[in-house]
């Protein structure tokens, strides 16, 4: 049994506007199959067995607080010129500079039109084949513990783990990395960005949820009501959802 991340879930007041921003930012297409806006590679939704990690923008009634999100996207670039062009294009689309204590670094920190932070990285060889999203990055207190939990939760491969950094990627060697970075700040509010996991076709969602609870996940009530997905939190409180295969 195993799960795979299939969506980065971003909460927004204006789903259509934020969806359009991320579609333009990533060079992908935006689809609105219901109340959410899904952003993925050109070609349409591939469901219930998506092969990559997309972005799902979901509506919420409240704006983002000033607290920094503990999950963010890193965008890949291929050259210094590409990085500069991408930053300029994103700002023209409505992104704004963000200051999260990064200091003098070679990457650029921006926020989407509703304040969700993300980074435009300088060219790095490791991300040359990831597509537009280089990594989904999670702030945490203990990368080793996060690597243990998420390594057991998913079928992705652990590439690196230290006291300060843990890195996983799909065993197929495609798409973005999932990275856990040690940070001093504690989680204080529910996140506006989280991962959605999906069982493989034919696998039992209830059994997968039970397995995650045994690994240390806890149930999470976000006011979701009676929905086909299950909201959980990892051992450090990062929210995530297990979707129902259909």
Short mmCIF file of C-alpha atoms in Angstrom, two decimals, residues 18-173:
data_model
loop_
_atom_site.label_atom_id
_atom_site.label_comp_id
_atom_site.label_asym_id
_atom_site.label_seq_id
_atom_site.Cartn_x
_atom_site.Cartn_y
_atom_site.Cartn_z
CA UNK A 18 -5.21 32.88 -8.22
CA UNK A 19 -5.69 29.91 -10.55
CA UNK A 20 -4.99 32.09 -13.58
CA UNK A 21 -1.88 33.47 -11.89
CA UNK A 22 -0.43 30.01 -11.23
CA UNK A 23 -1.35 28.77 -14.70
CA UNK A 24 0.51 31.70 -16.26
CA UNK A 25 3.38 31.37 -13.79
CA UNK A 26 3.93 27.69 -14.56
CA UNK A 27 3.06 27.73 -18.25
CA UNK A 28 0.20 25.31 -17.55
CA UNK A 29 -3.55 25.39 -18.07
CA UNK A 30 -6.33 26.18 -15.60
CA UNK A 31 -9.44 24.01 -15.44
CA UNK A 32 -12.52 24.63 -13.31
CA UNK A 33 -14.31 21.29 -12.96
CA UNK A 34 -16.31 22.58 -9.98
CA UNK A 35 -15.82 25.18 -7.25
CA UNK A 36 -12.03 24.77 -7.39
CA UNK A 37 -9.57 25.69 -10.12
CA UNK A 38 -7.08 22.98 -11.04
CA UNK A 39 -3.79 24.01 -12.63
CA UNK A 40 -1.84 21.36 -14.50
CA UNK A 41 0.18 20.67 -17.65
CA UNK A 42 -1.52 21.29 -20.96
CA UNK A 43 -3.69 18.34 -21.96
CA UNK A 44 -6.37 18.32 -19.32
CA UNK A 45 -7.02 16.50 -16.09
CA UNK A 46 -5.67 12.96 -15.86
CA UNK A 47 -7.92 11.49 -13.19
CA UNK A 48 -8.13 9.24 -11.22
CA UNK A 49 -4.52 8.37 -12.00
CA UNK A 50 -2.55 11.62 -12.45
CA UNK A 51 1.10 11.18 -13.30
CA UNK A 52 2.34 14.50 -11.93
CA UNK A 53 1.80 17.02 -9.16
CA UNK A 54 -0.62 19.81 -10.03
CA UNK A 55 -2.02 22.80 -8.15
CA UNK A 56 -5.61 22.91 -6.88
CA UNK A 57 -6.88 26.35 -5.83
CA UNK A 58 -9.81 26.06 -3.42
CA UNK A 59 -12.14 28.79 -2.10
CA UNK A 60 -12.06 30.01 1.50
CA UNK A 61 -13.86 33.01 3.05
CA UNK A 62 -10.94 34.46 4.98
CA UNK A 63 -7.79 36.21 3.68
CA UNK A 64 -4.26 35.09 4.47
CA UNK A 65 -2.86 36.34 7.76
CA UNK A 66 0.58 37.91 8.05
CA UNK A 67 2.02 34.58 9.20
CA UNK A 68 4.38 32.99 6.70
CA UNK A 69 3.11 29.80 5.11
CA UNK A 70 5.03 26.72 6.23
CA UNK A 71 4.65 25.12 2.81
CA UNK A 72 5.71 26.87 -0.38
CA UNK A 73 6.74 26.22 -3.97
CA UNK A 74 10.22 26.67 -5.42
CA UNK A 75 10.20 27.41 -9.15
CA UNK A 76 13.00 26.17 -11.39
CA UNK A 77 14.98 28.22 -13.90
CA UNK A 78 17.56 27.24 -16.53
CA UNK A 79 19.81 30.31 -16.58
CA UNK A 80 20.38 33.66 -14.90
CA UNK A 81 18.56 35.32 -17.80
CA UNK A 82 15.62 32.95 -17.40
CA UNK A 83 15.46 33.68 -13.66
CA UNK A 84 15.40 37.45 -14.28
CA UNK A 85 12.80 37.11 -17.03
CA UNK A 86 10.59 34.88 -14.90
CA UNK A 87 10.73 37.23 -11.90
CA UNK A 88 9.81 40.19 -14.11
CA UNK A 89 6.97 38.26 -15.75
CA UNK A 90 5.58 37.09 -12.42
CA UNK A 91 5.59 40.62 -11.04
CA UNK A 92 3.72 41.78 -14.13
CA UNK A 93 1.15 39.08 -13.37
CA UNK A 94 0.64 40.41 -9.83
CA UNK A 95 3.38 38.83 -7.71
CA UNK A 96 5.04 41.06 -5.12
CA UNK A 97 8.43 40.87 -3.37
CA UNK A 98 8.26 39.01 -0.05
CA UNK A 99 10.60 39.36 2.91
CA UNK A 100 10.84 36.27 5.10
CA UNK A 101 14.26 36.88 6.59
CA UNK A 102 16.09 35.44 3.58
CA UNK A 103 18.88 37.99 3.57
CA UNK A 104 21.29 38.12 0.62
CA UNK A 105 20.51 34.96 -1.34
CA UNK A 106 20.72 34.02 -5.04
CA UNK A 107 17.02 33.19 -5.27
CA UNK A 108 14.10 35.63 -5.32
CA UNK A 109 11.25 35.41 -2.82
CA UNK A 110 7.85 36.54 -4.09
CA UNK A 111 4.22 36.23 -3.05
CA UNK A 112 1.27 35.43 -5.28
CA UNK A 113 -1.63 37.94 -5.53
CA UNK A 114 -3.08 36.72 -2.20
CA UNK A 115 0.21 36.68 -0.31
CA UNK A 116 1.30 33.04 -0.61
CA UNK A 117 5.09 33.00 -0.62
CA UNK A 118 7.15 31.18 -3.23
CA UNK A 119 10.73 31.27 -4.51
CA UNK A 120 12.21 31.65 -7.99
CA UNK A 121 15.47 29.75 -7.76
CA UNK A 122 18.73 30.45 -9.49
CA UNK A 123 19.68 27.68 -11.97
CA UNK A 124 20.52 24.42 -10.18
CA UNK A 125 21.56 21.23 -11.91
CA UNK A 126 19.46 19.06 -9.58
CA UNK A 127 16.27 20.71 -10.84
CA UNK A 128 17.02 20.60 -14.56
CA UNK A 129 14.35 17.95 -15.25
CA UNK A 130 11.63 18.74 -12.71
CA UNK A 131 9.44 20.94 -14.87
CA UNK A 132 8.42 24.41 -13.67
CA UNK A 133 8.02 23.36 -10.03
CA UNK A 134 11.44 22.45 -8.65
CA UNK A 135 10.28 21.53 -5.16
CA UNK A 136 7.49 21.66 -2.63
CA UNK A 137 9.22 22.93 0.50
CA UNK A 138 7.99 22.38 4.06
CA UNK A 139 9.32 24.23 7.10
CA UNK A 140 9.74 21.93 10.08
CA UNK A 141 11.53 21.42 13.39
CA UNK A 142 12.91 17.94 12.71
CA UNK A 143 13.67 16.97 9.09
CA UNK A 144 14.71 13.46 10.14
CA UNK A 145 11.36 12.80 11.79
CA UNK A 146 9.52 14.27 8.80
CA UNK A 147 11.54 12.04 6.46
CA UNK A 148 10.57 8.99 8.49
CA UNK A 149 6.86 9.84 8.49
CA UNK A 150 6.55 10.97 4.88
CA UNK A 151 8.87 8.26 3.63
CA UNK A 152 6.53 5.67 5.15
CA UNK A 153 3.38 7.53 4.10
CA UNK A 154 4.29 7.77 0.41
CA UNK A 155 5.98 5.64 -2.20
CA UNK A 156 8.55 8.35 -2.98
CA UNK A 157 12.29 7.73 -2.60
CA UNK A 158 14.37 9.38 0.12
CA UNK A 159 17.37 11.07 -1.53
CA UNK A 160 18.98 12.88 1.40
CA UNK A 161 18.44 13.39 5.10
CA UNK A 162 20.42 15.46 7.61
CA UNK A 163 19.57 17.36 10.77
CA UNK A 164 18.73 20.39 8.62
CA UNK A 165 17.31 19.02 5.36
CA UNK A 166 15.42 16.02 3.98
CA UNK A 167 14.65 15.39 0.31
CA UNK A 168 12.24 12.96 -1.35
CA UNK A 169 11.20 12.48 -4.97
CA UNK A 170 8.99 10.17 -6.98
CA UNK A 171 10.61 6.78 -7.50
CA UNK A 172 10.04 7.36 -11.22
CA UNK A 173 12.49 10.27 -11.10
#
